[in-house]
Amino acid sequence: MTSESSGECFVYITLPGATEPVTCGRFELSVNRHGVPEGRFVYGRSYLARQDAVPIDPVDLRLTDRTSTTNALNGVFGALRDASPDHWGRRVIQRHLGQAQPGELTYLLHAPDDRAGALGFGLNATPPAPKRSFNQTLALAALQATADAVVADDERPVDSMTEQVVNLLLVGTSMGGARPKAVVEDEAGLWVAKFNLATDAWNSARVEHAMLMLARRCGLTTADSRVVEVGGRDVLLVRRFDREKVPDGYLRARMVSALTMLRAEDTFQSRDRWSYVQLAEELRRACSEPRANAAELFRRMCFNALISNTDDHPRNHALIARGRDWQLSPAYDLTPAVPVRIERRDLAMACGDAGRFANAGNLMSQHMRFLLQRDEAQHLIDEMEAQVRSTWFATAREAGVSPADCNRIAGAFAYESFRQTPSPAL
Ligand SMILES: Nc1ncnc2c1ncn2[C@@H]1O[C@H](COP(=O)(O)OP(=O)(O)OP(=O)(O)O)[C@@H](O)[C@H]1O
Ligand SMILES: [Mg+2]
C-alpha cells in the first residue's frame, strides 16, 4: 500500500437543518500485520455529546464511542466509499495529480466538497467553511470540452490541460459513476450535468431524460431533469436531491448506496449479494416508513425490468436522510438496453426466485418481502406494463428523442419474455 493510502483524516458532517459542517469523527487507514488494508472509524466525543448527532450510515456505523474496524472494501467503510470518487472522478483526479494509482485516502481528500451526501473529509480537526461558489450552468461548454479531452486522450501529459481547466472539472469528481459529468449551479440549486459520449449508441441525455419522465408516469418518485443544448450537443441536467438551496447556503442529505446497505462490493465475487429482495429487507429495517419504501423499491425493480435497464447495479440505488429518517432516494440513472437476446433479459440484481431474470413471474415471486399482497403486486405490474407499452414512444418523442433513436431503443420496452412462464431451470 502506498503512503497515501495509509494515514488518517477527520470526517465532517453537515447535520440536518444546518448549512455548516461539524467534525463527527476520525477515519484511519492502515495495513494490518497480514498485509490486509484495515479501516478504523471512531466518532468524536464532542460529536456524541450533541443532542442532534446522527449516525453517518444506517447499517454499520452506529453512534457509539467504540472504534469500528473493517477489512472489507480496502478498509474504506461503505458510507465513506459512497462519498469517494468513482470511475469518472478517479480518472480526473489521476490526471490532476499525475499519479497512476493514488491511494484511497488521496481520493477522499482530493475530491472537492460537492460530493453526494452530507460528509466531508480533511486533515484539520475543524472543518473548512462550506463551498460557496460552484460552476454555473454557463460554464457547461468549457466543462463539456474538458470532459471530451479527458475521454479522448488519457495518455496526454498532464500539463497539456491547463490547471484552470482541470480545476473546473475537478468539481463534480466526487459524484460517482462512470459517465463524464460535472456539478453545476443555477438559481434553482445544484444539478449533475451528464455529457453525451461520441461512442453512445443513441442520444443518452434525451433518452435518460425520457426514462425519468416515463418512470414518473409509472408512479415512481424520480429526480427532476431537463436537457440543455451546449455547443450543438445535448447535456442532461439532473437536479441533486441531496442538496436544497436555502438563503444561507445548502442543506445536505446523508446518502448511502444500496451497495453499502447490502454490505457488498463492486466486484464480481460480491455479486451474489446484489439483490432487490435483500435490499427490501434492509430498507424495511432502516426506514421509518417501511411499507411505502418497500413498495417504491418494488415499482422501481419492475420498471427496470420493463425498460430493460440492465445497468441497475447497487450504486444506482441509494437511501437518503434529509432529517433523521432514512428513505429510498428518488430514482436516477435509468437507461434502457437492447441486448441481442430476446428470450431472456437479466437485471443487475436478483429480483426473485429465478435470480436476475427480468420476468413478471419472477418479480412476483417474492412480493411479500416488499410487503405487498399478491393482488396488489400483480396490479402494480399490470398497470406499469400497460403504461410502458402504450406511452414509451410518445414520452420519448416528447423528451426530444429522435425517431431514429426511438427505433434503436424500441426493443427495450416490455420485451417478449417479460410474460413468459419461468422454467424451473432458470
Ligand atoms: N440527482 C442526484 N442527486 C444526488 N446524487 C445523485 C443524483 N444523480 C446521481 N447521483 C449520484 O451520483 C452518482 C453517479 O450518477 P449516475 O449514476 O447518474 O452516473 P453514471 O455515470 O451514469 O453511472 P454509471 O456508472 O452507473 O453508469 C450516483 O451513483 C449517485 O450516487
Ligand atoms: Mg450510475
GROMACS .gro file of C-alpha atoms and ligand atoms in nm:
model
  458
    1MET     CA    1   0.000   0.000   0.000
    2THR     CA    2   0.137   0.344  -0.083
    3SER     CA    3   0.192   0.601   0.186
    4GLU     CA    4  -0.112   0.800   0.069
    5SER     CA    5  -0.336   0.504   0.131
    6SER     CA    6  -0.237   0.477   0.493
    7GLY     CA    7  -0.290   0.767   0.724
    8GLU     CA    8  -0.585   0.934   0.881
    9CYS     CA    9  -0.831   1.212   0.828
   10PHE     CA   10  -1.118   1.381   1.000
   11VAL     CA   11  -1.472   1.317   0.889
   12TYR     CA   12  -1.713   1.611   0.881
   13ILE     CA   13  -2.089   1.609   0.854
   14THR     CA   14  -2.347   1.875   0.774
   15LEU     CA   15  -2.628   1.796   1.019
   16PRO     CA   16  -2.998   1.805   0.927
   17GLY     CA   17  -3.115   2.165   0.904
   18ALA     CA   18  -2.759   2.306   0.904
   19THR     CA   19  -2.551   2.456   0.625
   20GLU     CA   20  -2.213   2.445   0.804
   21PRO     CA   21  -2.033   2.117   0.871
   22VAL     CA   22  -1.912   1.991   1.210
   23THR     CA   23  -1.649   1.729   1.283
   24CYS     CA   24  -1.807   1.393   1.359
   25GLY     CA   25  -1.518   1.151   1.375
   26ARG     CA   26  -1.183   1.023   1.264
   27PHE     CA   27  -1.101   0.768   0.996
   28GLU     CA   28  -0.772   0.583   0.991
   29LEU     CA   29  -0.644   0.356   0.718
   30SER     CA   30  -0.352   0.119   0.770
   31VAL     CA   31  -0.223  -0.223   0.676
   32ASN     CA   32  -0.254  -0.495   0.937
   33ARG     CA   33   0.015  -0.749   1.013
   34HIS     CA   34  -0.125  -0.984   0.747
   35GLY     CA   35  -0.077  -0.714   0.484
   36VAL     CA   36  -0.452  -0.651   0.460
   37PRO     CA   37  -0.587  -0.293   0.447
   38GLU     CA   38  -0.771  -0.204   0.764
   39GLY     CA   39  -1.002   0.091   0.822
   40ARG     CA   40  -1.093   0.227   1.165
   41PHE     CA   41  -1.359   0.483   1.236
   42VAL     CA   42  -1.448   0.644   1.566
   43TYR     CA   43  -1.697   0.920   1.645
   44GLY     CA   44  -1.559   1.218   1.835
   45ARG     CA   45  -1.663   1.262   2.199
   46SER     CA   46  -1.794   1.612   2.146
   47TYR     CA   47  -1.997   1.491   1.849
   48LEU     CA   48  -2.151   1.209   2.054
   49ALA     CA   49  -2.241   1.461   2.323
   50ARG     CA   50  -2.453   1.665   2.080
   51GLN     CA   51  -2.831   1.634   2.106
   52ASP     CA   52  -2.860   1.649   1.728
   53ALA     CA   53  -2.589   1.392   1.645
   54VAL     CA   54  -2.691   1.142   1.376
   55PRO     CA   55  -2.508   0.827   1.262
   56ILE     CA   56  -2.332   0.857   0.926
   57ASP     CA   57  -2.496   0.543   0.791
   58PRO     CA   58  -2.800   0.334   0.880
   59VAL     CA   59  -2.624  -0.005   0.891
   60ASP     CA   60  -2.274  -0.021   1.036
   61LEU     CA   61  -2.154   0.297   1.199
   62ARG     CA   62  -2.398   0.336   1.488
   63LEU     CA   63  -2.346   0.620   1.736
   64THR     CA   64  -2.100   0.473   1.985
   65ASP     CA   65  -1.765   0.563   2.136
   66ARG     CA   66  -1.623   0.227   2.030
   67THR     CA   67  -1.391   0.215   1.730
   68SER     CA   68  -1.536   0.028   1.429
   69THR     CA   69  -1.295  -0.173   1.217
   70THR     CA   70  -1.325  -0.313   0.866
   71ASN     CA   71  -1.105  -0.513   0.631
   72ALA     CA   72  -1.361  -0.510   0.353
   73LEU     CA   73  -1.351  -0.261   0.064
   74ASN     CA   74  -0.977  -0.190   0.105
   75GLY     CA   75  -1.057  -0.070   0.454
   76VAL     CA   76  -1.295   0.205   0.341
   77PHE     CA   77  -1.635   0.176   0.512
   78GLY     CA   78  -1.928   0.172   0.269
   79ALA     CA   79  -2.060   0.512   0.378
   80LEU     CA   80  -1.716   0.667   0.319
   81ARG     CA   81  -1.671   0.486  -0.011
   82ASP     CA   82  -2.005   0.628  -0.124
   83ALA     CA   83  -1.865   0.977  -0.062
   84SER     CA   84  -1.549   0.898  -0.258
   85PRO     CA   85  -1.500   0.941  -0.633
   86ASP     CA   86  -1.585   0.651  -0.860
   87HIS     CA   87  -1.456   0.564  -1.212
   88TRP     CA   88  -1.502   0.906  -1.373
   89GLY     CA   89  -1.384   1.113  -1.075
   90ARG     CA   90  -1.083   0.890  -1.017
   91ARG     CA   91  -0.980   0.939  -1.376
   92VAL     CA   92  -0.988   1.318  -1.345
   93ILE     CA   93  -0.800   1.311  -1.013
   94GLN     CA   94  -0.532   1.083  -1.163
   95ARG     CA   95  -0.488   1.338  -1.441
   96HIS     CA   96  -0.478   1.622  -1.195
   97LEU     CA   97  -0.218   1.463  -0.967
   98GLY     CA   98  -0.021   1.292  -1.242
   99GLN     CA   99  -0.035   0.968  -1.043
  100ALA     CA  100  -0.147   0.641  -1.193
  101GLN     CA  101  -0.276   0.489  -0.870
  102PRO     CA  102  -0.340   0.729  -0.586
  103GLY     CA  103  -0.446   0.564  -0.260
  104GLU     CA  104  -0.798   0.562  -0.119
  105LEU     CA  105  -0.724   0.844   0.126
  106THR     CA  106  -0.587   1.057  -0.156
  107TYR     CA  107  -0.910   1.014  -0.348
  108LEU     CA  108  -1.113   1.106  -0.040
  109LEU     CA  109  -0.905   1.414   0.035
  110HIS     CA  110  -0.863   1.541  -0.322
  111ALA     CA  111  -1.223   1.531  -0.432
  112PRO     CA  112  -1.379   1.871  -0.375
  113ASP     CA  113  -1.657   1.911  -0.128
  114ASP     CA  114  -1.956   1.877  -0.356
  115ARG     CA  115  -1.978   1.502  -0.313
  116ALA     CA  116  -2.305   1.316  -0.283
  117GLY     CA  117  -2.438   1.312   0.072
  118ALA     CA  118  -2.356   1.510   0.384
  119LEU     CA  119  -1.997   1.403   0.458
  120GLY     CA  120  -1.668   1.580   0.406
  121PHE     CA  121  -1.305   1.492   0.477
  122GLY     CA  122  -0.997   1.686   0.576
  123LEU     CA  123  -0.677   1.695   0.774
  124ASN     CA  124  -0.787   1.964   1.019
  125ALA     CA  125  -0.981   1.894   1.336
  126THR     CA  126  -1.206   2.186   1.240
  127PRO     CA  127  -1.392   2.160   0.909
  128PRO     CA  128  -1.338   2.425   0.644
  129ALA     CA  129  -1.626   2.658   0.559
  130PRO     CA  130  -1.866   2.505   0.309
  131LYS     CA  131  -1.806   2.561  -0.058
  132ARG     CA  132  -1.992   2.874  -0.162
  133SER     CA  133  -1.926   2.904  -0.530
  134PHE     CA  134  -1.997   2.642  -0.792
  135ASN     CA  135  -1.956   2.622  -1.166
  136GLN     CA  136  -2.259   2.788  -1.315
  137THR     CA  137  -2.459   2.634  -1.597
  138LEU     CA  138  -2.289   2.895  -1.818
  139ALA     CA  139  -1.963   2.706  -1.775
  140LEU     CA  140  -2.109   2.392  -1.933
  141ALA     CA  141  -1.942   2.446  -2.271
  142ALA     CA  142  -1.596   2.459  -2.113
  143LEU     CA  143  -1.678   2.162  -1.891
  144GLN     CA  144  -1.801   1.956  -2.183
  145ALA     CA  145  -1.487   2.033  -2.385
  146THR     CA  146  -1.264   1.936  -2.094
  147ALA     CA  147  -1.454   1.615  -2.033
  148ASP     CA  148  -1.412   1.532  -2.403
  149ALA     CA  149  -1.037   1.586  -2.373
  150VAL     CA  150  -1.010   1.354  -2.074
  151VAL     CA  151  -1.215   1.088  -2.252
  152ALA     CA  152  -1.037   1.124  -2.586
  153ASP     CA  153  -0.683   1.106  -2.473
  154ASP     CA  154  -0.592   0.952  -2.142
  155GLU     CA  155  -0.228   0.940  -2.246
  156ARG     CA  156  -0.161   1.308  -2.296
  157PRO     CA  157   0.084   1.461  -2.049
  158VAL     CA  158  -0.093   1.608  -1.753
  159ASP     CA  159   0.028   1.961  -1.814
  160SER     CA  160  -0.128   1.971  -2.158
  161MET     CA  161  -0.454   2.066  -1.995
  162THR     CA  162  -0.436   2.395  -1.817
  163GLU     CA  163  -0.464   2.376  -1.444
  164GLN     CA  164  -0.759   2.612  -1.453
  165VAL     CA  165  -0.950   2.382  -1.684
  166VAL     CA  166  -0.878   2.068  -1.481
  167ASN     CA  167  -0.978   2.251  -1.167
  168LEU     CA  168  -1.306   2.331  -1.332
  169LEU     CA  169  -1.368   1.966  -1.394
  170LEU     CA  170  -1.248   1.854  -1.051
  171VAL     CA  171  -1.567   1.999  -0.916
  172GLY     CA  172  -1.804   1.709  -0.952
  173THR     CA  173  -1.545   1.433  -0.936
  174SER     CA  174  -1.672   1.318  -0.603
  175MET     CA  175  -2.006   1.232  -0.759
  176GLY     CA  176  -1.984   0.866  -0.855
  177GLY     CA  177  -2.048   0.686  -1.181
  178ALA     CA  178  -1.854   0.620  -1.500
  179ARG     CA  179  -2.003   0.873  -1.743
  180PRO     CA  180  -1.830   1.214  -1.772
  181LYS     CA  181  -2.014   1.458  -1.551
  182ALA     CA  182  -1.985   1.783  -1.363
  183VAL     CA  183  -2.181   1.964  -1.094
  184VAL     CA  184  -2.332   2.297  -1.193
  185GLU     CA  185  -2.548   2.554  -1.021
  186ASP     CA  186  -2.831   2.776  -1.136
  187GLU     CA  187  -3.077   2.987  -0.942
  188ALA     CA  188  -3.278   2.675  -0.851
  189GLY     CA  189  -2.985   2.487  -0.699
  190LEU     CA  190  -2.734   2.218  -0.790
  191TRP     CA  191  -2.751   1.981  -1.085
  192VAL     CA  192  -2.548   1.685  -1.203
  193ALA     CA  193  -2.461   1.751  -1.568
  194LYS     CA  194  -2.412   1.430  -1.766
  195PHE     CA  195  -2.235   1.461  -2.102
  196ASN     CA  196  -2.301   1.253  -2.412
  197LEU     CA  197  -2.014   1.042  -2.542
  198ALA     CA  198  -1.920   1.010  -2.908
  199THR     CA  199  -1.944   0.632  -2.860
  200ASP     CA  200  -2.304   0.638  -2.731
  201ALA     CA  201  -2.541   0.421  -2.932
  202TRP     CA  202  -2.809   0.692  -2.904
  203ASN     CA  203  -2.855   1.039  -2.759
  204SER     CA  204  -2.812   0.937  -2.395
  205ALA     CA  205  -2.910   1.274  -2.249
  206ARG     CA  206  -3.251   1.272  -2.419
  207VAL     CA  207  -3.312   0.901  -2.365
  208GLU     CA  208  -3.230   0.918  -1.991
  209HIS     CA  209  -3.450   1.226  -1.958
  210ALA     CA  210  -3.731   1.033  -2.130
  211MET     CA  211  -3.688   0.735  -1.895
  212LEU     CA  212  -3.716   0.962  -1.591
  213MET     CA  213  -4.038   1.106  -1.738
  214LEU     CA  214  -4.173   0.759  -1.814
  215ALA     CA  215  -4.086   0.642  -1.463
  216ARG     CA  216  -4.287   0.931  -1.317
  217ARG     CA  217  -4.580   0.830  -1.535
  218CYS     CA  218  -4.549   0.481  -1.388
  219GLY     CA  219  -4.584   0.625  -1.038
  220LEU     CA  220  -4.216   0.626  -0.936
  221THR     CA  221  -4.052   0.907  -0.742
  222THR     CA  222  -3.766   1.032  -0.957
  223ALA     CA  223  -3.503   1.302  -0.974
  224ASP     CA  224  -3.606   1.610  -1.176
  225SER     CA  225  -3.429   1.651  -1.504
  226ARG     CA  226  -3.402   1.868  -1.812
  227VAL     CA  227  -3.192   1.874  -2.126
  228VAL     CA  228  -2.993   2.176  -2.236
  229GLU     CA  229  -2.810   2.229  -2.562
  230VAL     CA  230  -2.445   2.320  -2.525
  231GLY     CA  231  -2.227   2.381  -2.830
  232GLY     CA  232  -2.477   2.199  -3.050
  233ARG     CA  233  -2.488   1.893  -2.821
  234ASP     CA  234  -2.738   1.782  -2.561
  235VAL     CA  235  -2.646   1.767  -2.194
  236LEU     CA  236  -2.868   1.607  -1.930
  237LEU     CA  237  -2.914   1.804  -1.609
  238VAL     CA  238  -3.041   1.602  -1.312
  239ARG     CA  239  -3.135   1.806  -1.011
  240ARG     CA  240  -2.947   1.696  -0.699
  241PHE     CA  241  -3.191   1.554  -0.447
  242ASP     CA  242  -2.926   1.552  -0.173
  243ARG     CA  243  -2.898   1.932  -0.169
  244GLU     CA  244  -3.152   2.204  -0.101
  245LYS     CA  245  -3.075   2.568  -0.160
  246VAL     CA  246  -3.167   2.790   0.136
  247PRO     CA  247  -3.081   3.159   0.197
  248ASP     CA  248  -2.752   3.090   0.377
  249GLY     CA  249  -2.621   2.801   0.168
  250TYR     CA  250  -2.717   2.441   0.107
  251LEU     CA  251  -2.885   2.183   0.325
  252ARG     CA  252  -2.732   1.839   0.267
  253ALA     CA  253  -2.897   1.500   0.299
  254ARG     CA  254  -2.700   1.198   0.414
  255MET     CA  255  -2.678   0.941   0.140
  256VAL     CA  256  -2.562   0.578   0.119
  257SER     CA  257  -2.574   0.347  -0.180
  258ALA     CA  258  -2.754   0.014  -0.194
  259LEU     CA  259  -2.406  -0.136  -0.222
  260THR     CA  260  -2.344  -0.019   0.134
  261MET     CA  261  -2.688  -0.131   0.253
  262LEU     CA  262  -2.615  -0.479   0.114
  263ARG     CA  263  -2.262  -0.477   0.261
  264ALA     CA  264  -2.145  -0.564  -0.088
  265GLU     CA  265  -1.861  -0.467  -0.315
  266ASP     CA  266  -1.841  -0.373  -0.681
  267THR     CA  267  -1.651  -0.691  -0.760
  268PHE     CA  268  -1.783  -0.988  -0.949
  269GLN     CA  269  -1.730  -1.216  -0.647
  270SER     CA  270  -1.962  -0.998  -0.443
  271ARG     CA  271  -2.244  -1.019  -0.695
  272ASP     CA  272  -2.439  -1.283  -0.508
  273ARG     CA  273  -2.522  -1.011  -0.256
  274TRP     CA  274  -2.671  -0.782  -0.520
  275SER     CA  275  -3.039  -0.838  -0.462
  276TYR     CA  276  -3.357  -0.628  -0.464
  277VAL     CA  277  -3.516  -0.881  -0.230
  278GLN     CA  278  -3.236  -0.843   0.022
  279LEU     CA  279  -3.240  -0.465  -0.028
  280ALA     CA  280  -3.611  -0.465   0.057
  281GLU     CA  281  -3.526  -0.634   0.388
  282GLU     CA  282  -3.255  -0.377   0.464
  283LEU     CA  283  -3.487  -0.090   0.368
  284ARG     CA  284  -3.757  -0.220   0.595
  285ARG     CA  285  -3.511  -0.217   0.884
  286ALA     CA  286  -3.361   0.126   0.807
  287CYS     CA  287  -3.665   0.333   0.705
  288SER     CA  288  -3.926   0.480   0.934
  289GLU     CA  289  -4.191   0.406   0.669
  290PRO     CA  290  -4.106   0.053   0.563
  291ARG     CA  291  -4.428  -0.014   0.372
  292ALA     CA  292  -4.406   0.290   0.141
  293ASN     CA  293  -4.035   0.241   0.080
  294ALA     CA  294  -4.059  -0.131   0.007
  295ALA     CA  295  -4.345  -0.068  -0.239
  296GLU     CA  296  -4.142   0.206  -0.409
  297LEU     CA  297  -3.849  -0.033  -0.446
  298PHE     CA  298  -4.083  -0.295  -0.595
  299ARG     CA  299  -4.206  -0.044  -0.852
  300ARG     CA  300  -3.851   0.054  -0.936
  301MET     CA  301  -3.742  -0.305  -0.984
  302CYS     CA  302  -4.042  -0.372  -1.212
  303PHE     CA  303  -3.982  -0.053  -1.408
  304ASN     CA  304  -3.619  -0.151  -1.468
  305ALA     CA  305  -3.735  -0.489  -1.598
  306LEU     CA  306  -3.994  -0.322  -1.823
  307ILE     CA  307  -3.738  -0.089  -1.985
  308SER     CA  308  -3.455  -0.348  -1.983
  309ASN     CA  309  -3.242  -0.128  -1.758
  310THR     CA  310  -2.979  -0.394  -1.707
  311ASP     CA  311  -2.736  -0.140  -1.558
  312ASP     CA  312  -2.940  -0.120  -1.236
  313HIS     CA  313  -2.641  -0.210  -1.017
  314PRO     CA  314  -2.646  -0.126  -0.644
  315ARG     CA  315  -2.473   0.210  -0.686
  316ASN     CA  316  -2.772   0.313  -0.893
  317HIS     CA  317  -2.997   0.293  -0.587
  318ALA     CA  318  -2.949   0.495  -0.271
  319LEU     CA  319  -3.102   0.581   0.063
  320ILE     CA  320  -3.111   0.940   0.178
  321ALA     CA  321  -3.189   1.111   0.506
  322ARG     CA  322  -3.288   1.478   0.484
  323GLY     CA  323  -3.375   1.480   0.854
  324ARG     CA  324  -3.323   1.193   1.096
  325ASP     CA  325  -3.517   0.931   0.899
  326TRP     CA  326  -3.391   0.734   0.605
  327GLN     CA  327  -3.585   0.671   0.285
  328LEU     CA  328  -3.524   0.540  -0.065
  329SER     CA  329  -3.382   0.820  -0.278
  330PRO     CA  330  -3.564   0.935  -0.590
  331ALA     CA  331  -3.480   0.713  -0.890
  332TYR     CA  332  -3.185   0.821  -1.109
  333ASP     CA  333  -2.962   0.679  -1.386
  334LEU     CA  334  -3.242   0.499  -1.571
  335THR     CA  335  -3.121   0.374  -1.908
  336PRO     CA  336  -3.276   0.120  -2.145
  337ALA     CA  337  -3.065  -0.154  -2.300
  338VAL     CA  338  -3.127  -0.352  -2.613
  339PRO     CA  339  -2.948  -0.683  -2.566
  340VAL     CA  340  -2.928  -0.914  -2.867
  341ARG     CA  341  -3.107  -1.196  -2.684
  342ILE     CA  342  -3.481  -1.152  -2.692
  343GLU     CA  343  -3.571  -1.464  -2.494
  344ARG     CA  344  -3.416  -1.358  -2.168
  345ARG     CA  345  -3.301  -1.038  -2.002
  346ASP     CA  346  -3.126  -1.017  -1.669
  347LEU     CA  347  -3.126  -0.722  -1.433
  348ALA     CA  348  -2.801  -0.649  -1.249
  349MET     CA  349  -2.955  -0.753  -0.917
  350ALA     CA  350  -3.154  -1.063  -0.820
  351CYS     CA  351  -3.525  -0.986  -0.828
  352GLY     CA  352  -3.692  -1.316  -0.736
  353ASP     CA  353  -3.668  -1.693  -0.708
  354ALA     CA  354  -3.533  -1.718  -1.065
  355GLY     CA  355  -3.244  -1.484  -0.985
  356ARG     CA  356  -3.193  -1.180  -1.208
  357PHE     CA  357  -3.445  -1.282  -1.479
  358ALA     CA  358  -3.643  -0.970  -1.580
  359ASN     CA  359  -3.973  -1.150  -1.593
  360ALA     CA  360  -4.316  -1.080  -1.442
  361GLY     CA  361  -4.343  -1.422  -1.273
  362ASN     CA  362  -4.000  -1.382  -1.120
  363LEU     CA  363  -4.074  -1.027  -0.999
  364MET     CA  364  -4.391  -1.158  -0.835
  365SER     CA  365  -4.221  -1.450  -0.661
  366GLN     CA  366  -4.109  -1.257  -0.351
  367HIS     CA  367  -4.388  -0.998  -0.331
  368MET     CA  368  -4.432  -1.048   0.044
  369ARG     CA  369  -4.076  -0.934   0.112
  370PHE     CA  370  -4.184  -0.600  -0.038
  371LEU     CA  371  -4.484  -0.601   0.200
  372LEU     CA  372  -4.727  -0.632  -0.090
  373GLN     CA  373  -5.018  -0.874  -0.116
  374ARG     CA  374  -5.025  -1.090  -0.431
  375ASP     CA  375  -5.308  -0.895  -0.595
  376GLU     CA  376  -5.151  -0.556  -0.512
  377ALA     CA  377  -4.817  -0.662  -0.663
  378GLN     CA  378  -4.991  -0.809  -0.967
  379HIS     CA  379  -5.191  -0.493  -1.016
  380LEU     CA  380  -4.879  -0.274  -0.999
  381ILE     CA  381  -4.701  -0.483  -1.261
  382ASP     CA  382  -5.004  -0.490  -1.494
  383GLU     CA  383  -5.052  -0.116  -1.463
  384MET     CA  384  -4.687  -0.033  -1.524
  385GLU     CA  385  -4.658  -0.273  -1.814
  386ALA     CA  386  -4.959  -0.114  -1.983
  387GLN     CA  387  -4.819   0.233  -1.921
  388VAL     CA  388  -4.475   0.148  -2.059
  389ARG     CA  389  -4.615  -0.031  -2.366
  390SER     CA  390  -4.862   0.242  -2.454
  391THR     CA  391  -4.663   0.556  -2.371
  392TRP     CA  392  -4.288   0.491  -2.406
  393PHE     CA  393  -4.282   0.614  -2.765
  394ALA     CA  394  -4.485   0.931  -2.707
  395THR     CA  395  -4.284   1.007  -2.393
  396ALA     CA  396  -3.955   0.962  -2.575
  397ARG     CA  397  -4.068   1.188  -2.858
  398GLU     CA  398  -4.187   1.445  -2.605
  399ALA     CA  399  -3.841   1.435  -2.448
  400GLY     CA  400  -3.692   1.510  -2.789
  401VAL     CA  401  -3.564   1.160  -2.870
  402SER     CA  402  -3.538   1.138  -3.250
  403PRO     CA  403  -3.747   0.882  -3.445
  404ALA     CA  404  -3.421   0.705  -3.539
  405ASP     CA  405  -3.321   0.675  -3.173
  406CYS     CA  406  -3.673   0.557  -3.084
  407ASN     CA  407  -3.617   0.276  -3.332
  408ARG     CA  408  -3.285   0.196  -3.171
  409ILE     CA  409  -3.435   0.163  -2.823
  410ALA     CA  410  -3.771   0.010  -2.921
  411GLY     CA  411  -3.661  -0.346  -2.833
  412ALA     CA  412  -3.606  -0.247  -2.471
  413PHE     CA  413  -3.969  -0.198  -2.370
  414ALA     CA  414  -4.190  -0.471  -2.224
  415TYR     CA  415  -3.985  -0.723  -2.421
  416GLU     CA  416  -4.133  -1.056  -2.531
  417SER     CA  417  -4.021  -1.283  -2.246
  418PHE     CA  418  -4.139  -1.044  -1.978
  419ARG     CA  419  -4.458  -1.253  -1.961
  420GLN     CA  420  -4.306  -1.594  -2.028
  421THR     CA  421  -4.354  -1.851  -1.750
  422PRO     CA  422  -4.011  -1.910  -1.597
  423SER     CA  423  -3.900  -2.271  -1.631
  424PRO     CA  424  -3.776  -2.436  -1.311
  425ALA     CA  425  -3.427  -2.449  -1.463
  426LEU     CA  426  -3.397  -2.070  -1.473
  427LIG     N1  427  -2.992   1.369  -0.880
  427LIG     C1  428  -2.895   1.326  -0.799
  427LIG     N2  429  -2.882   1.377  -0.674
  427LIG     C2  430  -2.783   1.333  -0.594
  427LIG     N3  431  -2.694   1.239  -0.626
  427LIG     C3  432  -2.703   1.186  -0.748
  427LIG     C4  433  -2.802   1.225  -0.840
  427LIG     N4  434  -2.786   1.155  -0.955
  427LIG     C5  435  -2.680   1.076  -0.936
  427LIG     N5  436  -2.629   1.093  -0.811
  427LIG     C6  437  -2.510   1.027  -0.752
  427LIG     O1  438  -2.408   1.032  -0.850
  427LIG     C7  439  -2.369   0.901  -0.888
  427LIG     C8  440  -2.343   0.899  -1.037
  427LIG     O2  441  -2.459   0.935  -1.109
  427LIG     P1  442  -2.517   0.841  -1.224
  427LIG     O3  443  -2.542   0.706  -1.169
  427LIG     O4  444  -2.631   0.913  -1.286
  427LIG     O5  445  -2.391   0.841  -1.322
  427LIG     P2  446  -2.339   0.735  -1.431
  427LIG     O6  447  -2.202   0.778  -1.465
  427LIG     O7  448  -2.440   0.725  -1.540
  427LIG     O8  449  -2.335   0.599  -1.352
  427LIG     P3  450  -2.298   0.453  -1.406
  427LIG     O9  451  -2.152   0.436  -1.381
  427LIG    O10  452  -2.386   0.370  -1.316
  427LIG    O11  453  -2.340   0.446  -1.549
  427LIG     C9  454  -2.480   0.809  -0.843
  427LIG    O12  455  -2.433   0.679  -0.814
  427LIG    C10  456  -2.533   0.880  -0.721
  427LIG    O13  457  -2.453   0.850  -0.607
  428MG      MG  458  -2.487   0.525  -1.210
   0.00000   0.00000   0.00000
